[in-house]
Amino acid sequence: MVSRGEWLDAGLELLAAEGAPAVTIERLTGVLGITKGSYYHHFKGASGYKAALLEYFELRYTTRLIDLVEGTDDSRTKLQHLLRLVLSDPDSAALEIAVRAWALQDGDVRAAQERVDKARTAYLKKLCRGLDTDVDPDRFAQLLYLILIGAEQVVPPIGKRDVREIYDLVLRLID
């Protein structure tokens, strides 16, 4: 039997590669090479799967990263660690784009995206408030987040290496 996590990983992969319309039970069972029984064992239909997928997205791409960063010392080290983690995942940009596009068409997804954005910016604000700088920490946190979101949304997206260089530049500017 396929685990709940495998169902959710497959859903995120389909979402990133082909967008929300591709995330159907038929496509998922085809990708996983199994029948629908396991799906209904783990989820209560399409709405249950969507809710679990959005929760998993939030956990994997927001909560988990914050938890990993919290193990380090000062705010600057935490911020640099967070930026490295975010920029180390080569597939995250496609997924972020797909979730944001889906949020434009689905209220539940929009609510989940709002929660994710609020959690991410709140954490960035916390880190930026710990920096020793004359720059408004809340605005600086928003700037850092907007750099990432903007870099992912332009066509073609700005590569992770270039975003890293932009972050290095911005961090040098506040020193």
PDB file of C-alpha atoms in Angstrom:
ATOM      1  CA  MET A   1       0.000   0.000   0.000  1.00  0.00           C
ATOM      2  CA  VAL A   2       1.209   3.500  -0.803  1.00  0.00           C
ATOM      3  CA  SER A   3       1.720   5.729   2.223  1.00  0.00           C
ATOM      4  CA  ARG A   4      -0.029   9.031   2.791  1.00  0.00           C
ATOM      5  CA  GLY A   5       3.280  10.804   2.279  1.00  0.00           C
ATOM      6  CA  GLU A   6       3.816   9.118  -1.086  1.00  0.00           C
ATOM      7  CA  TRP A   7       0.365  10.271  -2.217  1.00  0.00           C
ATOM      8  CA  LEU A   8       1.173  13.812  -1.137  1.00  0.00           C
ATOM      9  CA  ASP A   9       4.645  13.811  -2.692  1.00  0.00           C
ATOM     10  CA  ALA A  10       3.138  12.610  -5.970  1.00  0.00           C
ATOM     11  CA  GLY A  11       0.529  15.366  -5.774  1.00  0.00           C
ATOM     12  CA  LEU A  12       3.131  18.074  -5.238  1.00  0.00           C
ATOM     13  CA  GLU A  13       5.199  16.723  -8.131  1.00  0.00           C
ATOM     14  CA  LEU A  14       2.185  16.725 -10.460  1.00  0.00           C
ATOM     15  CA  LEU A  15       1.176  20.166  -9.286  1.00  0.00           C
ATOM     16  CA  ALA A  16       4.654  21.567  -9.931  1.00  0.00           C
ATOM     17  CA  ALA A  17       5.013  19.889 -13.318  1.00  0.00           C
ATOM     18  CA  GLU A  18       1.546  20.340 -14.791  1.00  0.00           C
ATOM     19  CA  GLY A  19      -0.561  22.554 -12.531  1.00  0.00           C
ATOM     20  CA  ALA A  20      -3.658  21.947 -10.425  1.00  0.00           C
ATOM     21  CA  PRO A  21      -5.812  20.364 -13.185  1.00  0.00           C
ATOM     22  CA  ALA A  22      -3.339  17.466 -13.335  1.00  0.00           C
ATOM     23  CA  VAL A  23      -3.829  16.546  -9.687  1.00  0.00           C
ATOM     24  CA  THR A  24      -6.611  13.998 -10.103  1.00  0.00           C
ATOM     25  CA  ILE A  25      -7.059  10.560  -8.622  1.00  0.00           C
ATOM     26  CA  GLU A  26      -6.637   9.048 -12.079  1.00  0.00           C
ATOM     27  CA  ARG A  27      -3.305  10.814 -12.646  1.00  0.00           C
ATOM     28  CA  LEU A  28      -2.114  10.044  -9.133  1.00  0.00           C
ATOM     29  CA  THR A  29      -2.920   6.344  -9.383  1.00  0.00           C
ATOM     30  CA  GLY A  30      -1.233   6.251 -12.788  1.00  0.00           C
ATOM     31  CA  VAL A  31       1.923   7.903 -11.465  1.00  0.00           C
ATOM     32  CA  LEU A  32       2.013   5.648  -8.409  1.00  0.00           C
ATOM     33  CA  GLY A  33       1.017   2.513 -10.351  1.00  0.00           C
ATOM     34  CA  ILE A  34      -1.745   1.494  -7.957  1.00  0.00           C
ATOM     35  CA  THR A  35      -5.525   1.347  -7.695  1.00  0.00           C
ATOM     36  CA  LYS A  36      -7.801   3.869  -5.981  1.00  0.00           C
ATOM     37  CA  GLY A  37      -8.292   1.861  -2.778  1.00  0.00           C
ATOM     38  CA  SER A  38      -5.254   3.284  -1.029  1.00  0.00           C
ATOM     39  CA  TYR A  39      -6.350   6.815  -1.906  1.00  0.00           C
ATOM     40  CA  TYR A  40      -9.670   6.376  -0.138  1.00  0.00           C
ATOM     41  CA  HIS A  41      -7.921   4.714   2.784  1.00  0.00           C
ATOM     42  CA  HIS A  42      -5.918   7.903   3.401  1.00  0.00           C
ATOM     43  CA  PHE A  43      -8.245  10.663   2.186  1.00  0.00           C
ATOM     44  CA  LYS A  44     -11.951  11.465   2.188  1.00  0.00           C
ATOM     45  CA  GLY A  45     -12.341  12.197  -1.492  1.00  0.00           C
ATOM     46  CA  ALA A  46     -10.901  15.020  -3.562  1.00  0.00           C
ATOM     47  CA  SER A  47     -11.599  17.741  -0.987  1.00  0.00           C
ATOM     48  CA  GLY A  48      -9.852  15.727   1.727  1.00  0.00           C
ATOM     49  CA  TYR A  49      -6.873  15.167  -0.529  1.00  0.00           C
ATOM     50  CA  LYS A  50      -6.687  18.852  -1.460  1.00  0.00           C
ATOM     51  CA  ALA A  51      -6.765  19.886   2.212  1.00  0.00           C
ATOM     52  CA  ALA A  52      -4.053  17.359   3.070  1.00  0.00           C
ATOM     53  CA  LEU A  53      -1.942  18.440   0.085  1.00  0.00           C
ATOM     54  CA  LEU A  54      -2.106  22.103   1.081  1.00  0.00           C
ATOM     55  CA  GLU A  55      -1.263  21.267   4.691  1.00  0.00           C
ATOM     56  CA  TYR A  56       1.667  19.150   3.490  1.00  0.00           C
ATOM     57  CA  PHE A  57       2.873  21.989   1.235  1.00  0.00           C
ATOM     58  CA  GLU A  58       2.784  24.375   4.198  1.00  0.00           C
ATOM     59  CA  LEU A  59       4.553  21.928   6.476  1.00  0.00           C
ATOM     60  CA  ARG A  60       7.266  21.000   3.980  1.00  0.00           C
ATOM     61  CA  TYR A  61       7.983  24.416   2.483  1.00  0.00           C
ATOM     62  CA  THR A  62       7.394  26.696   5.461  1.00  0.00           C
ATOM     63  CA  THR A  63       7.165  25.086   8.901  1.00  0.00           C
ATOM     64  CA  ARG A  64       9.973  22.569   8.282  1.00  0.00           C
ATOM     65  CA  LEU A  65      12.339  25.289   7.065  1.00  0.00           C
ATOM     66  CA  ILE A  66      11.613  27.514  10.052  1.00  0.00           C
ATOM     67  CA  ASP A  67      12.197  24.583  12.398  1.00  0.00           C
ATOM     68  CA  LEU A  68      15.536  23.798  10.730  1.00  0.00           C
ATOM     69  CA  VAL A  69      16.690  27.397  11.016  1.00  0.00           C
ATOM     70  CA  GLU A  70      15.716  27.807  14.652  1.00  0.00           C
ATOM     71  CA  GLY A  71      18.563  25.520  15.669  1.00  0.00           C
ATOM     72  CA  THR A  72      21.141  28.190  14.832  1.00  0.00           C
ATOM     73  CA  ASP A  73      22.314  31.119  16.955  1.00  0.00           C
ATOM     74  CA  ASP A  74      21.795  34.751  16.025  1.00  0.00           C
ATOM     75  CA  SER A  75      19.333  36.383  13.628  1.00  0.00           C
ATOM     76  CA  ARG A  76      21.858  37.003  10.843  1.00  0.00           C
ATOM     77  CA  THR A  77      23.028  33.372  10.921  1.00  0.00           C
ATOM     78  CA  LYS A  78      19.414  32.194  10.928  1.00  0.00           C
ATOM     79  CA  LEU A  79      18.568  34.469   7.998  1.00  0.00           C
ATOM     80  CA  GLN A  80      21.549  33.275   5.976  1.00  0.00           C
ATOM     81  CA  HIS A  81      20.729  29.644   6.783  1.00  0.00           C
ATOM     82  CA  LEU A  82      17.111  30.172   5.741  1.00  0.00           C
ATOM     83  CA  LEU A  83      18.125  31.764   2.440  1.00  0.00           C
ATOM     84  CA  ARG A  84      20.492  28.856   1.716  1.00  0.00           C
ATOM     85  CA  LEU A  85      17.745  26.327   2.445  1.00  0.00           C
ATOM     86  CA  VAL A  86      15.176  28.113   0.304  1.00  0.00           C
ATOM     87  CA  LEU A  87      17.570  28.462  -2.598  1.00  0.00           C
ATOM     88  CA  SER A  88      18.880  24.893  -2.370  1.00  0.00           C
ATOM     89  CA  ASP A  89      15.642  23.264  -3.570  1.00  0.00           C
ATOM     90  CA  PRO A  90      15.711  23.230  -7.383  1.00  0.00           C
ATOM     91  CA  ASP A  91      12.030  22.268  -7.703  1.00  0.00           C
ATOM     92  CA  SER A  92      10.455  24.731  -5.293  1.00  0.00           C
ATOM     93  CA  ALA A  93       9.983  27.588  -7.795  1.00  0.00           C
ATOM     94  CA  ALA A  94       7.733  25.543 -10.086  1.00  0.00           C
ATOM     95  CA  LEU A  95       5.674  24.400  -7.114  1.00  0.00           C
ATOM     96  CA  GLU A  96       5.366  27.912  -5.703  1.00  0.00           C
ATOM     97  CA  ILE A  97       4.186  29.201  -9.093  1.00  0.00           C
ATOM     98  CA  ALA A  98       1.648  26.383  -9.399  1.00  0.00           C
ATOM     99  CA  VAL A  99       0.221  26.954  -5.916  1.00  0.00           C
ATOM    100  CA  ARG A 100      -0.082  30.709  -6.506  1.00  0.00           C
ATOM    101  CA  ALA A 101      -1.813  30.125  -9.851  1.00  0.00           C
ATOM    102  CA  TRP A 102      -4.184  27.649  -8.193  1.00  0.00           C
ATOM    103  CA  ALA A 103      -4.884  30.177  -5.421  1.00  0.00           C
ATOM    104  CA  LEU A 104      -6.254  32.597  -8.024  1.00  0.00           C
ATOM    105  CA  GLN A 105      -8.981  30.083  -8.874  1.00  0.00           C
ATOM    106  CA  ASP A 106      -9.756  28.348  -5.575  1.00  0.00           C
ATOM    107  CA  GLY A 107     -10.703  29.981  -2.285  1.00  0.00           C
ATOM    108  CA  ASP A 108      -9.363  27.142  -0.139  1.00  0.00           C
ATOM    109  CA  VAL A 109      -6.000  27.324  -1.856  1.00  0.00           C
ATOM    110  CA  ARG A 110      -6.003  31.097  -1.546  1.00  0.00           C
ATOM    111  CA  ALA A 111      -6.569  30.793   2.208  1.00  0.00           C
ATOM    112  CA  ALA A 112      -3.700  28.306   2.465  1.00  0.00           C
ATOM    113  CA  GLN A 113      -1.422  30.578   0.404  1.00  0.00           C
ATOM    114  CA  GLU A 114      -2.294  33.514   2.645  1.00  0.00           C
ATOM    115  CA  ARG A 115      -1.391  31.444   5.731  1.00  0.00           C
ATOM    116  CA  VAL A 116       1.919  30.454   4.149  1.00  0.00           C
ATOM    117  CA  ASP A 117       2.759  34.022   3.132  1.00  0.00           C
ATOM    118  CA  LYS A 118       1.859  35.355   6.587  1.00  0.00           C
ATOM    119  CA  ALA A 119       3.924  32.700   8.361  1.00  0.00           C
ATOM    120  CA  ARG A 120       6.917  33.278   6.119  1.00  0.00           C
ATOM    121  CA  THR A 121       6.847  37.050   6.370  1.00  0.00           C
ATOM    122  CA  ALA A 122       6.232  36.942  10.129  1.00  0.00           C
ATOM    123  CA  TYR A 123       9.301  34.760  10.547  1.00  0.00           C
ATOM    124  CA  LEU A 124      11.393  36.964   8.286  1.00  0.00           C
ATOM    125  CA  LYS A 125      10.271  40.012  10.279  1.00  0.00           C
ATOM    126  CA  LYS A 126      11.308  38.293  13.501  1.00  0.00           C
ATOM    127  CA  LEU A 127      14.747  37.573  12.052  1.00  0.00           C
ATOM    128  CA  CYS A 128      15.153  41.057  10.598  1.00  0.00           C
ATOM    129  CA  ARG A 129      14.220  42.665  13.925  1.00  0.00           C
ATOM    130  CA  GLY A 130      17.241  40.888  15.378  1.00  0.00           C
ATOM    131  CA  LEU A 131      19.650  42.425  12.878  1.00  0.00           C
ATOM    132  CA  ASP A 132      21.754  45.368  13.948  1.00  0.00           C
ATOM    133  CA  THR A 133      20.789  47.829  11.214  1.00  0.00           C
ATOM    134  CA  ASP A 134      19.149  51.208  10.681  1.00  0.00           C
ATOM    135  CA  VAL A 135      16.792  49.761   8.046  1.00  0.00           C
ATOM    136  CA  ASP A 136      13.126  49.227   8.957  1.00  0.00           C
ATOM    137  CA  PRO A 137      13.191  45.491   9.770  1.00  0.00           C
ATOM    138  CA  ASP A 138       9.612  44.809   8.716  1.00  0.00           C
ATOM    139  CA  ARG A 139      10.085  46.465   5.331  1.00  0.00           C
ATOM    140  CA  PHE A 140      13.404  44.702   4.900  1.00  0.00           C
ATOM    141  CA  ALA A 141      11.713  41.358   5.598  1.00  0.00           C
ATOM    142  CA  GLN A 142       9.057  42.147   2.996  1.00  0.00           C
ATOM    143  CA  LEU A 143      11.769  43.076   0.504  1.00  0.00           C
ATOM    144  CA  LEU A 144      13.557  39.766   1.018  1.00  0.00           C
ATOM    145  CA  TYR A 145      10.339  37.827   0.480  1.00  0.00           C
ATOM    146  CA  LEU A 146       9.350  39.856  -2.565  1.00  0.00           C
ATOM    147  CA  ILE A 147      12.746  39.247  -4.156  1.00  0.00           C
ATOM    148  CA  LEU A 148      12.127  35.506  -4.012  1.00  0.00           C
ATOM    149  CA  ILE A 149       8.504  35.666  -5.168  1.00  0.00           C
ATOM    150  CA  GLY A 150       9.340  38.071  -7.972  1.00  0.00           C
ATOM    151  CA  ALA A 151      12.326  36.010  -9.104  1.00  0.00           C
ATOM    152  CA  GLU A 152      10.056  32.972  -9.388  1.00  0.00           C
ATOM    153  CA  GLN A 153       7.269  34.787 -11.227  1.00  0.00           C
ATOM    154  CA  VAL A 154       9.179  36.508 -14.029  1.00  0.00           C
ATOM    155  CA  VAL A 155       9.433  34.633 -17.298  1.00  0.00           C
ATOM    156  CA  PRO A 156      11.865  33.016 -17.480  1.00  0.00           C
ATOM    157  CA  PRO A 157      12.374  32.769 -13.710  1.00  0.00           C
ATOM    158  CA  ILE A 158      15.597  34.137 -12.280  1.00  0.00           C
ATOM    159  CA  GLY A 159      17.920  31.272 -11.394  1.00  0.00           C
ATOM    160  CA  LYS A 160      18.714  30.335  -7.808  1.00  0.00           C
ATOM    161  CA  ARG A 161      22.370  31.370  -8.188  1.00  0.00           C
ATOM    162  CA  ASP A 162      21.330  34.833  -9.394  1.00  0.00           C
ATOM    163  CA  VAL A 163      18.837  35.181  -6.544  1.00  0.00           C
ATOM    164  CA  ARG A 164      21.585  34.207  -4.107  1.00  0.00           C
ATOM    165  CA  GLU A 165      23.775  36.976  -5.549  1.00  0.00           C
ATOM    166  CA  ILE A 166      20.904  39.461  -5.222  1.00  0.00           C
ATOM    167  CA  TYR A 167      20.414  38.446  -1.590  1.00  0.00           C
ATOM    168  CA  ASP A 168      24.155  38.807  -0.943  1.00  0.00           C
ATOM    169  CA  LEU A 169      24.012  42.304  -2.435  1.00  0.00           C
ATOM    170  CA  VAL A 170      20.979  43.327  -0.376  1.00  0.00           C
ATOM    171  CA  LEU A 171      22.489  41.983   2.839  1.00  0.00           C
ATOM    172  CA  ARG A 172      25.714  43.915   2.148  1.00  0.00           C
ATOM    173  CA  LEU A 173      23.697  47.087   1.638  1.00  0.00           C
ATOM    174  CA  ILE A 174      22.368  47.009   5.198  1.00  0.00           C
ATOM    175  CA  ASP A 175      25.778  46.450   6.805  1.00  0.00           C
TER     176      ASP A 175
END
